[in-house]
Each structure stands twice: as structure tokens, then as C-alpha cells.
Short mmCIF file of C-alpha atoms and ligand atoms in Angstrom, two decimals:
data_model
loop_
_atom_site.label_atom_id
_atom_site.label_comp_id
_atom_site.label_asym_id
_atom_site.label_seq_id
_atom_site.Cartn_x
_atom_site.Cartn_y
_atom_site.Cartn_z
CA MET A 1 -117.14 -109.59 -221.49
CA SER A 2 -116.60 -112.39 -219.04
CA LEU A 3 -116.09 -111.62 -215.37
CA VAL A 4 -112.44 -112.72 -215.67
CA ASN A 5 -111.82 -110.13 -218.39
CA ARG A 6 -113.72 -107.42 -216.54
CA VAL A 7 -111.81 -107.62 -213.27
CA PRO A 8 -108.60 -105.99 -214.52
CA LEU A 9 -110.51 -103.02 -216.04
CA ASP A 10 -112.52 -102.45 -212.88
CA ALA A 11 -109.36 -102.68 -210.84
CA PHE A 12 -107.92 -99.55 -212.48
CA GLY A 13 -108.22 -96.38 -210.42
CA GLU A 14 -108.77 -94.24 -213.54
CA ALA A 15 -111.04 -94.42 -216.57
CA VAL A 16 -110.09 -97.21 -218.96
CA PHE A 17 -111.32 -98.16 -222.44
CA LEU A 18 -110.43 -101.31 -224.31
CA THR A 19 -110.67 -100.88 -228.11
CA ASP A 20 -110.00 -102.86 -231.27
CA ALA A 21 -107.18 -101.91 -233.63
CA GLU A 22 -109.43 -99.24 -235.28
CA PHE A 23 -110.11 -97.77 -231.82
CA HIS A 24 -113.80 -98.88 -231.50
CA VAL A 25 -114.60 -99.30 -227.81
CA ILE A 26 -115.10 -102.96 -226.85
CA ALA A 27 -115.31 -102.44 -223.09
CA CYS A 28 -114.72 -99.81 -220.43
CA ASN A 29 -114.77 -99.61 -216.64
CA PRO A 30 -117.31 -97.78 -214.40
CA GLN A 31 -114.86 -94.91 -213.92
CA ALA A 32 -114.99 -94.29 -217.70
CA VAL A 33 -118.80 -94.25 -217.60
CA THR A 34 -118.69 -91.72 -214.75
CA LEU A 35 -116.01 -89.61 -216.41
CA LEU A 36 -118.01 -89.32 -219.64
CA ARG A 37 -121.36 -89.06 -217.84
CA ALA A 38 -122.59 -91.74 -220.29
CA GLY A 39 -125.03 -93.50 -217.93
CA THR A 40 -124.12 -97.07 -218.94
CA GLU A 41 -121.19 -98.95 -220.38
CA GLN A 42 -123.37 -99.96 -223.35
CA ALA A 43 -123.74 -96.29 -224.30
CA ILE A 44 -119.98 -96.14 -224.85
CA GLN A 45 -119.41 -99.49 -226.54
CA GLY A 46 -118.84 -99.22 -230.29
CA ARG A 47 -117.87 -95.56 -230.19
CA LEU A 48 -114.53 -94.44 -231.60
CA ALA A 49 -112.15 -93.69 -228.72
CA THR A 50 -110.31 -91.25 -230.98
CA ASP A 51 -113.54 -89.22 -231.41
CA MET A 52 -113.97 -88.96 -227.66
CA LEU A 53 -110.33 -88.08 -226.98
CA THR A 54 -109.81 -85.31 -229.47
CA ASP A 55 -106.26 -84.16 -229.68
CA HIS A 56 -106.48 -80.44 -230.43
CA ASP A 57 -103.29 -80.31 -232.44
CA LEU A 58 -104.08 -83.27 -234.66
CA SER A 59 -107.92 -83.29 -234.93
CA GLY A 60 -108.83 -85.21 -238.15
CA GLU A 61 -105.52 -87.01 -238.50
CA TYR A 62 -105.60 -88.30 -234.96
CA PRO A 63 -106.57 -91.97 -235.66
CA THR A 64 -103.95 -92.26 -238.41
CA TYR A 65 -101.33 -90.57 -236.25
CA LEU A 66 -102.13 -92.85 -233.31
CA SER A 67 -102.06 -96.03 -235.43
CA GLU A 68 -98.68 -95.08 -236.87
CA ARG A 69 -97.21 -94.17 -233.52
CA LEU A 70 -98.47 -97.39 -231.94
CA THR A 71 -96.74 -99.50 -234.57
CA ALA A 72 -93.47 -97.76 -233.68
CA VAL A 73 -93.75 -97.54 -229.86
CA PRO A 74 -95.72 -99.56 -227.27
CA PHE A 75 -97.61 -96.57 -225.84
CA VAL A 76 -98.43 -92.93 -226.63
CA VAL A 77 -99.41 -90.17 -224.19
CA VAL A 78 -101.37 -87.10 -225.33
CA GLU A 79 -103.07 -84.17 -223.68
CA CYS A 80 -106.52 -83.61 -225.13
CA ARG A 81 -109.96 -82.10 -224.64
CA VAL A 82 -112.75 -84.63 -223.92
CA THR A 83 -116.43 -83.88 -224.49
CA ARG A 84 -118.80 -85.57 -222.06
CA ASP A 85 -122.23 -86.87 -223.10
CA ASP A 86 -123.87 -83.85 -221.45
CA GLY A 87 -121.80 -81.53 -223.67
CA THR A 88 -119.37 -80.31 -220.99
CA ARG A 89 -115.64 -80.57 -221.70
CA PHE A 90 -112.50 -81.18 -219.68
CA PHE A 91 -108.73 -81.40 -220.15
CA ALA A 92 -107.46 -84.95 -220.04
CA GLU A 93 -104.23 -86.85 -220.23
CA ALA A 94 -104.83 -90.00 -222.25
CA SER A 95 -102.39 -92.79 -222.86
CA ALA A 96 -102.91 -95.47 -225.49
CA HIS A 97 -101.13 -98.82 -224.90
CA ARG A 98 -100.86 -101.40 -227.63
CA ILE A 99 -101.80 -104.69 -225.92
CA ASN A 100 -101.53 -106.78 -229.13
CA ASP A 101 -102.32 -106.40 -232.86
CA LYS A 102 -106.05 -106.36 -232.20
CA THR A 103 -106.39 -104.53 -228.91
CA VAL A 104 -105.54 -101.09 -227.58
CA LEU A 105 -106.01 -99.96 -223.98
CA PHE A 106 -106.75 -96.29 -223.27
CA THR A 107 -106.41 -94.80 -219.79
CA VAL A 108 -107.84 -91.31 -219.32
CA ARG A 109 -107.20 -88.88 -216.46
CA ASP A 110 -108.99 -85.59 -215.82
CA ILE A 111 -106.23 -82.94 -215.55
CA THR A 112 -108.51 -79.89 -215.51
CA VAL A 113 -107.29 -78.83 -212.07
CA LYS A 114 -103.63 -79.22 -213.07
CA THR A 115 -104.13 -77.41 -216.41
CA GLU A 116 -106.09 -74.58 -214.82
CA SER A 117 -103.52 -74.24 -212.04
CA LEU A 118 -100.75 -74.05 -214.63
CA HIS A 119 -102.75 -71.48 -216.53
CA ARG A 120 -103.30 -69.41 -213.37
CA LEU A 121 -99.61 -69.74 -212.50
CA GLU A 122 -98.64 -68.55 -215.96
CA GLU A 123 -101.02 -65.56 -215.62
CA ALA A 124 -99.59 -64.75 -212.18
CA ASN A 125 -96.07 -64.98 -213.62
CA GLU A 126 -96.99 -62.63 -216.44
CA ARG A 127 -98.47 -60.16 -213.92
CA LEU A 128 -95.22 -60.37 -211.91
CA ARG A 129 -93.14 -59.80 -215.03
CA ALA A 130 -95.30 -56.81 -215.93
CA ALA A 131 -94.94 -55.42 -212.39
CA ASP A 132 -91.18 -55.94 -212.61
CA ARG A 133 -91.08 -54.12 -215.94
CA ASP A 134 -93.13 -51.24 -214.48
CA ARG A 135 -90.82 -51.04 -211.46
CA MET A 136 -87.71 -51.03 -213.65
CA GLU A 137 -89.31 -48.44 -215.93
CA PHE A 138 -90.12 -46.21 -212.96
CA VAL A 139 -86.68 -46.59 -211.36
CA SER A 140 -84.91 -45.86 -214.62
CA ASN A 141 -87.11 -42.84 -215.36
CA VAL A 142 -86.24 -41.45 -211.93
CA SER A 143 -82.57 -42.25 -212.54
CA HIS A 144 -82.72 -40.41 -215.83
CA GLU A 145 -84.18 -37.37 -214.09
CA LEU A 146 -81.41 -37.50 -211.49
CA ARG A 147 -78.58 -37.65 -213.97
CA THR A 148 -78.81 -34.05 -215.19
CA PRO A 149 -78.83 -32.34 -211.77
CA LEU A 150 -76.08 -34.68 -210.58
CA THR A 151 -73.92 -33.75 -213.56
CA SER A 152 -74.30 -30.04 -212.86
CA MET A 153 -73.64 -30.58 -209.14
CA SER A 154 -70.46 -32.44 -209.99
CA TYR A 155 -69.43 -29.67 -212.41
CA ALA A 156 -70.08 -26.93 -209.84
CA LEU A 157 -68.21 -28.80 -207.09
CA THR A 158 -65.21 -29.44 -209.35
CA ASN A 159 -65.05 -25.73 -210.25
CA MET A 160 -65.29 -24.68 -206.60
CA ARG A 161 -62.59 -27.20 -205.67
CA ARG A 162 -60.37 -25.74 -208.43
CA GLY A 163 -60.78 -22.32 -206.86
CA LEU A 164 -62.97 -20.70 -209.50
CA CYS A 165 -64.95 -19.00 -206.72
CA GLY A 166 -61.82 -17.82 -204.97
CA ALA A 167 -59.73 -19.40 -202.24
CA LEU A 168 -61.72 -21.60 -199.88
CA PRO A 169 -61.03 -22.33 -196.21
CA GLU A 170 -59.70 -25.81 -195.31
CA LYS A 171 -63.00 -26.86 -193.82
CA ALA A 172 -64.95 -25.91 -196.98
CA ILE A 173 -62.51 -27.90 -199.14
CA SER A 174 -62.99 -30.98 -197.00
CA TYR A 175 -66.81 -30.61 -197.26
CA ILE A 176 -66.54 -30.20 -201.02
CA GLU A 177 -64.42 -33.32 -201.32
CA ARG A 178 -66.95 -35.29 -199.33
CA LEU A 179 -69.77 -33.94 -201.50
CA GLN A 180 -67.82 -34.85 -204.64
CA MET A 181 -67.52 -38.42 -203.40
CA ASP A 182 -71.24 -38.63 -202.62
CA VAL A 183 -72.19 -37.21 -206.01
CA LYS A 184 -69.89 -39.71 -207.69
CA ARG A 185 -71.45 -42.57 -205.76
CA LEU A 186 -74.96 -41.47 -206.70
CA MET A 187 -73.89 -41.06 -210.30
CA THR A 188 -72.51 -44.61 -210.34
CA THR A 189 -75.79 -46.01 -209.01
CA VAL A 190 -77.79 -43.99 -211.54
CA ASN A 191 -75.58 -45.19 -214.39
CA ASP A 192 -75.78 -48.80 -213.15
CA ILE A 193 -79.58 -48.65 -213.22
CA LEU A 194 -79.66 -47.08 -216.68
CA ASP A 195 -77.19 -49.64 -218.04
CA LEU A 196 -79.16 -52.48 -216.52
CA ARG A 197 -82.32 -51.28 -218.21
CA GLN A 198 -80.55 -51.14 -221.57
CA ILE A 199 -79.14 -54.63 -221.04
CA GLU A 200 -82.62 -55.91 -220.16
CA ASN A 201 -84.16 -54.27 -223.23
CA GLY A 202 -81.33 -55.51 -225.41
CA THR A 203 -80.64 -51.91 -226.45
CA LEU A 204 -77.17 -51.55 -224.94
CA VAL A 205 -74.87 -50.75 -227.85
CA LEU A 206 -71.15 -51.32 -227.36
CA HIS A 207 -68.90 -48.73 -228.98
CA LYS A 208 -65.78 -50.82 -229.34
CA THR A 209 -62.30 -49.45 -229.83
CA CYS A 210 -58.82 -50.77 -229.04
CA VAL A 211 -58.68 -50.16 -225.27
CA PRO A 212 -55.38 -50.15 -223.32
CA LEU A 213 -56.50 -52.11 -220.26
CA ARG A 214 -53.53 -51.46 -217.96
CA ARG A 215 -53.68 -47.74 -218.48
CA LEU A 216 -57.43 -47.69 -217.94
CA LEU A 217 -57.14 -49.81 -214.78
CA GLN A 218 -54.52 -47.39 -213.43
CA GLU A 219 -56.76 -44.39 -214.22
CA VAL A 220 -59.70 -45.95 -212.40
CA ALA A 221 -57.45 -46.94 -209.48
CA ASP A 222 -56.31 -43.30 -209.28
CA ALA A 223 -59.94 -42.19 -209.11
CA VAL A 224 -60.74 -44.71 -206.36
CA MET A 225 -57.54 -43.85 -204.48
CA ILE A 226 -59.19 -41.03 -202.56
CA GLN A 227 -61.58 -43.53 -200.91
CA ALA A 228 -58.75 -46.00 -200.27
CA GLU A 229 -56.62 -43.29 -198.68
CA ALA A 230 -59.51 -42.25 -196.46
CA LYS A 231 -59.38 -45.83 -195.09
CA HIS A 232 -55.55 -45.89 -194.99
CA GLN A 233 -55.54 -48.73 -197.47
CA THR A 234 -52.82 -49.62 -199.95
CA LEU A 235 -54.13 -49.81 -203.49
CA VAL A 236 -51.62 -50.89 -206.13
CA VAL A 237 -51.83 -51.75 -209.80
CA GLU A 238 -49.05 -54.21 -210.64
CA PRO A 239 -46.56 -52.52 -212.94
CA ALA A 240 -45.99 -54.20 -216.31
CA LEU A 241 -43.92 -53.23 -219.31
CA ARG A 242 -46.30 -54.43 -221.91
CA GLU A 243 -49.73 -52.93 -222.41
CA VAL A 244 -52.63 -55.32 -223.01
CA TYR A 245 -55.32 -54.23 -225.45
CA ALA A 246 -58.90 -55.41 -225.79
CA GLU A 247 -61.45 -54.54 -228.43
CA ALA A 248 -64.04 -53.18 -226.06
CA ASP A 249 -66.29 -50.29 -225.09
CA LYS A 250 -63.98 -48.06 -223.06
CA HIS A 251 -66.71 -46.53 -220.89
CA LYS A 252 -68.22 -49.89 -220.07
CA VAL A 253 -64.83 -51.40 -219.18
CA GLU A 254 -64.22 -48.34 -217.01
CA ARG A 255 -67.52 -49.11 -215.23
CA VAL A 256 -66.42 -52.73 -214.70
CA PHE A 257 -63.09 -51.64 -213.18
CA PHE A 258 -64.75 -48.98 -211.05
CA ASN A 259 -67.35 -51.37 -209.61
CA ILE A 260 -64.76 -54.03 -208.77
CA LEU A 261 -62.19 -51.65 -207.29
CA SER A 262 -64.69 -49.66 -205.26
CA ASN A 263 -66.14 -52.92 -203.88
CA ALA A 264 -62.63 -53.99 -202.87
CA VAL A 265 -62.21 -50.69 -201.01
CA LYS A 266 -65.70 -50.86 -199.51
CA TYR A 267 -65.43 -54.42 -198.21
CA THR A 268 -61.86 -54.17 -196.93
CA PRO A 269 -61.32 -52.76 -193.45
CA ASP A 270 -59.02 -49.83 -192.62
CA GLY A 271 -55.37 -50.46 -193.37
CA GLY A 272 -56.14 -53.30 -195.84
CA VAL A 273 -54.35 -54.03 -199.10
CA ILE A 274 -55.86 -54.13 -202.61
CA HIS A 275 -53.82 -55.45 -205.48
CA ALA A 276 -54.88 -55.22 -209.12
CA ALA A 277 -53.18 -56.73 -212.15
CA VAL A 278 -53.71 -57.23 -215.88
CA ARG A 279 -52.15 -60.11 -217.76
CA SER A 280 -52.63 -61.67 -221.13
CA THR A 281 -53.08 -65.41 -221.49
CA GLN A 282 -54.37 -67.56 -224.37
CA GLY A 283 -56.05 -64.73 -226.25
CA GLN A 284 -57.71 -63.35 -223.12
CA ALA A 285 -56.83 -60.28 -221.11
CA VAL A 286 -57.39 -61.23 -217.47
CA ILE A 287 -57.89 -58.54 -214.84
CA GLU A 288 -57.60 -59.68 -211.24
CA VAL A 289 -58.40 -57.61 -208.18
CA ASP A 290 -57.41 -59.14 -204.82
CA ASP A 291 -58.22 -57.68 -201.44
CA ASN A 292 -57.62 -58.88 -197.91
CA GLY A 293 -61.03 -57.74 -196.71
CA ILE A 294 -64.04 -59.40 -195.12
CA GLY A 295 -64.42 -62.02 -197.90
CA ILE A 296 -67.62 -63.67 -199.09
CA PRO A 297 -69.14 -66.74 -197.39
CA PRO A 298 -69.05 -69.86 -199.62
CA GLU A 299 -72.86 -70.21 -199.66
CA ALA A 300 -73.19 -66.64 -201.06
CA LEU A 301 -70.65 -67.08 -203.88
CA PRO A 302 -73.01 -68.71 -206.43
CA ARG A 303 -75.49 -65.80 -206.07
CA ILE A 304 -72.97 -62.96 -205.85
CA SER A 305 -73.62 -61.55 -209.34
CA GLN A 306 -77.41 -61.81 -209.18
CA ARG A 307 -79.28 -58.52 -209.28
CA TYR A 308 -79.98 -56.97 -205.88
CA PHE A 309 -78.11 -59.76 -204.05
CA ARG A 310 -76.12 -58.54 -201.05
CA VAL A 311 -74.39 -60.50 -198.30
CA GLY A 312 -75.92 -59.74 -194.93
CA ASP A 313 -76.56 -56.10 -194.14
CA GLN A 314 -73.05 -54.66 -194.18
CA VAL A 315 -72.21 -51.29 -195.67
CA SER A 316 -74.53 -49.35 -197.99
CA GLY A 317 -75.02 -50.64 -201.53
CA THR A 318 -77.62 -51.65 -204.09
CA GLY A 319 -76.54 -55.17 -205.00
CA LEU A 320 -76.34 -54.08 -208.66
CA GLY A 321 -72.59 -53.51 -209.11
CA LEU A 322 -71.44 -57.08 -209.74
CA SER A 323 -74.45 -57.98 -211.87
CA ILE A 324 -73.58 -55.03 -214.14
CA VAL A 325 -69.97 -56.23 -214.20
CA ARG A 326 -70.99 -59.74 -215.24
CA GLU A 327 -73.46 -58.55 -217.88
CA ILE A 328 -70.98 -56.11 -219.46
CA VAL A 329 -68.17 -58.65 -219.46
CA GLU A 330 -70.38 -61.34 -221.00
CA LEU A 331 -71.63 -58.91 -223.68
CA HIS A 332 -67.96 -58.54 -224.65
CA GLY A 333 -67.53 -62.32 -224.83
CA GLY A 334 -65.42 -62.37 -221.65
CA THR A 335 -65.71 -64.20 -218.33
CA PHE A 336 -66.44 -63.22 -214.72
CA ASN A 337 -65.33 -65.09 -211.63
CA VAL A 338 -65.23 -64.51 -207.86
CA LEU A 339 -63.13 -66.49 -205.38
CA SER A 340 -63.08 -66.12 -201.62
CA PRO A 341 -60.75 -66.42 -199.81
CA VAL A 342 -58.02 -65.31 -202.23
CA PRO A 343 -56.20 -68.50 -203.32
CA GLY A 344 -53.15 -69.16 -201.17
CA THR A 345 -54.47 -66.98 -198.32
CA ALA A 346 -57.05 -67.32 -195.58
CA CYS A 347 -59.07 -64.16 -196.24
CA GLY A 348 -60.28 -61.63 -198.77
CA THR A 349 -61.81 -61.81 -202.22
CA ARG A 350 -60.48 -62.18 -205.74
CA VAL A 351 -62.67 -60.82 -208.53
CA SER A 352 -61.44 -61.63 -212.02
CA VAL A 353 -62.82 -60.64 -215.37
CA SER A 354 -61.53 -61.30 -218.84
CA PHE A 355 -61.91 -59.68 -222.23
CA PRO A 356 -60.76 -61.03 -225.60
CA VAL A 357 -57.44 -59.36 -226.40
CA CYS A 358 -56.78 -57.57 -229.67
CA ALA A 359 -53.62 -56.42 -231.39
CA GLY A 360 -52.50 -53.06 -230.05
CA PRO A 361 -52.56 -49.91 -232.16
CA LEU A 362 -50.72 -50.27 -235.44
CA SER A 363 -47.43 -48.43 -235.97
CA ILE A 364 -46.27 -48.00 -239.57
CA LEU A 365 -42.51 -48.26 -239.62
CA VAL A 366 -40.78 -46.90 -242.74
CA SER A 367 -37.15 -47.94 -243.13
CA GLY A 368 -34.83 -49.97 -245.34
CA ASP A 369 -32.34 -50.71 -242.55
CA GLU A 370 -32.95 -54.24 -241.18
CA ALA A 371 -31.12 -53.61 -237.89
CA PHE A 372 -33.17 -50.45 -237.25
CA ILE A 373 -36.40 -52.26 -238.20
CA HIS A 374 -35.58 -55.11 -235.84
CA HIS A 375 -34.73 -52.80 -232.94
CA LEU A 376 -37.76 -50.55 -233.26
CA SER A 377 -40.22 -53.41 -233.90
CA ALA A 378 -39.04 -55.09 -230.70
CA ASP A 379 -39.58 -51.85 -228.74
CA GLU A 380 -43.04 -51.32 -230.20
CA MET A 381 -44.15 -54.88 -229.64
CA ALA A 382 -42.92 -54.80 -226.07
CA CYS A 383 -45.47 -52.00 -225.53
CA GLY A 384 -48.22 -54.21 -226.99
CA HIS A 385 -48.34 -52.32 -230.32
CA SER A 386 -48.45 -54.10 -233.62
CA VAL A 387 -46.06 -53.05 -236.39
CA SER A 388 -46.34 -52.94 -240.15
CA VAL A 389 -43.04 -52.38 -241.94
CA ASP A 390 -42.89 -50.52 -245.24
CA ARG A 391 -39.39 -50.84 -246.74
CA ARG A 392 -40.01 -48.89 -249.94
CA ALA A 393 -42.98 -46.64 -249.18
CA ILE A 394 -43.79 -46.08 -252.84
CA ASP A 395 -47.45 -45.24 -252.18
CA LEU A 396 -47.31 -44.78 -248.42
CA VAL A 397 -50.56 -42.92 -247.86
CA GLU A 398 -52.84 -45.09 -250.00
CA GLU A 399 -51.37 -48.36 -248.75
CA CYS A 400 -51.51 -47.35 -245.10
CA ALA A 401 -54.89 -45.64 -244.87
CA ALA A 402 -56.70 -48.97 -245.23
CA LEU A 403 -54.72 -50.39 -242.29
CA HIS A 404 -56.08 -47.73 -239.87
CA PRO A 405 -52.68 -47.00 -238.34
CA ALA A 406 -52.20 -45.20 -235.03
CA ARG A 407 -48.82 -43.60 -235.80
CA PHE A 408 -45.96 -43.34 -238.31
CA LEU A 409 -42.35 -44.05 -237.39
CA LEU A 410 -39.93 -42.82 -240.05
CA ASP A 411 -36.24 -43.69 -240.31
CA GLY A 412 -34.28 -40.41 -240.40
CA ALA A 413 -31.50 -42.18 -242.34
CA LEU A 414 -33.70 -42.18 -245.44
CA PRO A 415 -33.20 -39.33 -247.95
CA GLU A 416 -34.49 -36.02 -246.60
CA SER A 417 -36.51 -35.38 -249.78
CA CYS A 418 -38.43 -38.63 -249.23
CA LEU A 419 -39.04 -37.85 -245.55
CA SER A 420 -40.45 -34.39 -246.17
CA ASP A 421 -42.55 -35.69 -249.06
CA TRP A 422 -44.10 -38.42 -246.86
CA VAL A 423 -44.77 -35.97 -244.03
CA CYS A 424 -46.55 -33.63 -246.48
CA GLN A 425 -48.58 -36.53 -247.92
CA ILE A 426 -49.66 -37.72 -244.46
CA ARG A 427 -50.55 -34.26 -243.22
CA GLY A 428 -52.44 -33.59 -246.45
CA ASP A 429 -54.64 -36.70 -246.20
CA THR A 430 -57.84 -36.21 -244.19
CA ARG A 431 -57.79 -39.83 -242.95
CA LEU A 432 -54.25 -39.64 -241.56
CA ALA A 433 -53.58 -35.94 -241.00
CA ARG A 434 -53.94 -36.00 -237.21
CA LEU A 435 -51.79 -39.08 -236.53
CA PRO A 436 -48.51 -38.73 -234.62
CA ILE A 437 -45.38 -38.89 -236.80
CA VAL A 438 -41.96 -39.61 -235.29
CA ILE A 439 -38.71 -39.28 -237.25
CA PHE A 440 -35.70 -41.05 -235.72
CA SER A 441 -32.64 -38.98 -236.58
CA SER A 442 -29.52 -38.08 -234.65
CA GLU A 443 -28.11 -35.42 -236.95
CA MET A 444 -30.92 -33.20 -238.11
CA GLU A 445 -30.23 -29.52 -238.70
CA PRO A 446 -32.01 -27.15 -236.29
CA ALA A 447 -33.89 -25.41 -239.14
CA ARG A 448 -35.28 -28.75 -240.36
CA ARG A 449 -36.16 -29.72 -236.83
CA GLU A 450 -38.14 -26.49 -236.43
CA ALA A 451 -39.90 -26.98 -239.76
CA TYR A 452 -40.97 -30.47 -238.65
CA ALA A 453 -42.05 -29.18 -235.24
CA ARG A 454 -44.41 -26.76 -237.01
CA MET A 455 -45.94 -29.77 -238.76
CA GLN A 456 -46.41 -31.57 -235.43
CA VAL A 457 -43.65 -34.06 -236.24
CA GLU A 458 -41.60 -35.31 -233.31
CA VAL A 459 -37.88 -35.87 -233.90
CA ARG A 460 -36.21 -38.43 -231.63
CA PRO A 461 -32.59 -39.66 -231.56
CA ARG A 462 -32.03 -42.68 -233.83
CA PRO A 463 -31.54 -45.59 -231.40
CA ILE A 464 -28.84 -47.37 -233.44
P1 ADP B 509 -73.22 -53.63 -203.62
O1 ADP B 509 -73.77 -52.36 -204.16
O2 ADP B 509 -74.04 -54.19 -202.49
O3 ADP B 509 -71.77 -53.54 -203.28
P2 ADP B 509 -72.47 -55.56 -205.62
O4 ADP B 509 -73.30 -56.22 -206.67
O5 ADP B 509 -71.31 -54.76 -206.10
O6 ADP B 509 -73.45 -54.68 -204.78
O7 ADP B 509 -71.96 -56.67 -204.64
C1 ADP B 509 -72.87 -57.63 -204.16
C2 ADP B 509 -72.44 -58.11 -202.81
O8 ADP B 509 -71.23 -58.86 -202.93
C3 ADP B 509 -72.10 -56.99 -201.85
O9 ADP B 509 -73.23 -56.56 -201.15
C4 ADP B 509 -71.10 -57.64 -200.92
O10 ADP B 509 -71.78 -58.32 -199.91
C5 ADP B 509 -70.41 -58.67 -201.80
N1 ADP B 509 -69.08 -58.22 -202.29
C6 ADP B 509 -68.79 -57.67 -203.49
N2 ADP B 509 -67.47 -57.42 -203.59
C7 ADP B 509 -66.91 -57.82 -202.44
C8 ADP B 509 -65.56 -57.83 -201.93
N3 ADP B 509 -64.52 -57.38 -202.65
N4 ADP B 509 -65.36 -58.33 -200.69
C9 ADP B 509 -66.42 -58.79 -199.95
N5 ADP B 509 -67.69 -58.81 -200.37
C10 ADP B 509 -67.95 -58.34 -201.60
#
């Protein structure tokens, strides 16, 4: 090697080898000699660079692999284990640059410190994950233990409040009501923790049915009303004619509504207003809860549904409620969103969740009268129900059982013999026996009416 050729190699800060196309070392710099503890440059010359820089994944095929790669791209970077001349080994990052058809330049960097740090970091992370699992395990075991006594406390308090232990003085009733609220709050936290554990383990099973969302939202609002009234707040669920149904786990949706509504009450000062609504848009049922409370600062919004996240140190809470909401909603294929302030206003919070809608419960309508069919179908659909019309009802029970109907609506203008036959068939079939049956008739004899009443058949006036 002439001095002119040597200068560039010596000028490199890291170990460098120059090889021929078969990777035999032609020259190297002093850093390479030091790195390999080879003593002299001559001790390295002629060796195969690919033997020194063993790629653990490729081993024997390494030279072939490298040759092929270097015909496709100008340089290749690999992480490898290098064995020094004294037998010690280190992790290295080597890059091979194709200078021309006959020459390849290898640069080699000792990355032992980086690799070991990464390894230690990974071990520390694993220890943290294990500690987190242990903590969650412990918390959920405790929660499990709490659930049984809480349930019996709630049961006992409800019975006392109902007067099963005799009449209670005013003061005792007010204490009981306060205790009931505390027990309910504890129960919610316990259930949140248990749900979270199941979500984490991937063992949360959704028991989906056709859930009437408006009705459920109203029921939850009624349950939360006692807290709202204690703060003189107005809590309203927007009235709507049409029910919106979602194929969802009723208890989980109930939890979602409860967490959102009780947050709205909690974070809205005395005298505030909370407004909840359900609407259906583009295949999604959207539930929006607006309050005119303290709102959420913009910098906290992106983290609001993270576990244990709470804004400041306001009222009591665990920081779990909204993360449960988001997880449950996403398990259902829905969406979760929080806005603050409420759009169009200067304060408060809007929490919205969505669930995929489904057709409402199926009503089987039996009639041959087109005007009657049209009228009743419109009524049913306005309530969010779906309708299947059977104009001839030749094999009513067999044809309908597969449709999983929710009720039968029979036209009283059809021959009485047919009506009573269908009622007997439905009541005699184990799959359908318990379903509501309504006959629309304006002129039914009292004796018939009574006979139908005994068979749990409702008779309503025929609308047209
Ligand atoms: P927490 O048990 O603390 O209420 P959540 O997960 O339900 O836990 O809520 C997380 C945080 O989001 C709360 O601590 C609160 O700061 C904020 N937050 C939730 N809902 C509202 C709301 N309607 N108005 C204002 N802040 C809210």
C-alpha cells in the first residue's frame, strides 16, 4: 500500500478493512488492528472479512448473501459478533460498501455498550411489566373479595330503605340513602377494576343482544338523578320517538353510560345542566352527554382516557372510568370522543360514544289487508322495530321461529278459526311460547277476549 492509499484508511475514526471482491483483506487501518487485538496489520491481511464479521443469522451463507446484496445495493449494514485474536468477542455494527467491482470497504464499530444497554433496558422493562401485572393481580383480587360484602351491604340497605325492618325515622333514611350512594360508588370502582383486568387479559366476553339505547340511557340517568338532585342540577335525556338499537352487551353499555353521566354530575358545579341524547347516523348510534361544568384543559384532552389519568387534584376518583368507557366502546367496534368546551359554548365537556346500530326487535305481522299492513308497519318502524309481514301464514310457526321474532301482531279481521289456531301453535312451540301476541280487533266478543287473556294474548282496537 502506498502512503497515498493509506491516508484515507488511517483518517477514519473507526476500524476499516479494504477487501477484494471475495472479501480477502487487502489493507486495514490501525483502529482495525486494535479492535481485533491482532498486533500488526500483516496479521490481518489475507484473512476473509466475512469470517471475522460473523453474522449470527446467516453464518455459512454470509459471503454469498453479502455478494448478492452488494450487486443490488451500494452498501449493506449488519449487526454481528466479532471474535478477536485473543478469543474474546464483542457485538459490532459492520457496514460493507462496494467501492468498485474489485474492492469492498468494511467499517466496523463496537456496539457492545449499546447492545448491553438495550438488553438491560429490555430486562428492566420486563421487570416493570411483571410488577405491573402483580399489582393489577393484587388489586383485582382485593376487588373480588370486596364485591361479595358490598353486594350484601347493598341488599341490606335496600331492604331497610323499603321498610322491611319497620318504619325508620327521617334521619335514619337520610343516612341509609347516603350509605347506598357510597356502596354504589365503591361497587362501580370494584367493577371497573375487574373489567379492566379482563380487558387486559383478553378474557372479557361480550354477551351481545339487541339493546334499546335510549331506554337504557334513561334508566341510567334515573339512577344518577339522585346525585344530580343533591347538587340541584338539571339532568335531561332528550326525548325521541324512535328507539335506537345496538347489538351490544347490555351490562357493559350500562357501565359506559353510568361512567359518563356520573362524571358529568361530578365535574359540574351545583345548579349545572347535563343533557344527554341518542341519535342514529350512518349506521352508528351516537350517544352524546353535554355538561356545562368545569371542562377539561386542552393539554389534558389527549390523555383523558388513559388509565389512572386525572386532571389536577379535583374531586375523588380513580382515573379509570373513561379508560373503561373507551375500551368497552372499542371492543364493540364503536368510537369514543371528548370535546371541551362543548361546541358552540364557552364551557363544559361533551363526551360522545358510538355503537354500531342493529335492526330493532322483529315483529311478525300477519294480515292480508294492505292498508292495515302499511299503517302498522309504519308505527312499528317509527319505534325502531323491524317488521316481517306474513300475508298467508300457511306455516307460521316453522317459518317464523328461524327469524327469532320478538312479538306477533295478528290482524283481527282474519277468520277467527285461523287466529285461534295460530295462537295455539305459537303458545305450543317451546321457541316462541313466551313471546307477546297482540290481536288488533275492534269487535271481539267478551268471551273470546277472556279466552285470549287467559292465553296471555293482548287484544287492542284495530287502528283502521
Ligand atoms: P375519575 O375517576 O377521576 O373521574 P375518569 O377516567 O372517569 O376518572 O376521568 C378522568 C379525568 O377526566 C377526571 O379525573 C376528570 O379530571 C376528567 N373528566 C372526566 N369527565 C369530565 C367531565 N364531564 N368534565 C370535566 N372533567 C372530566
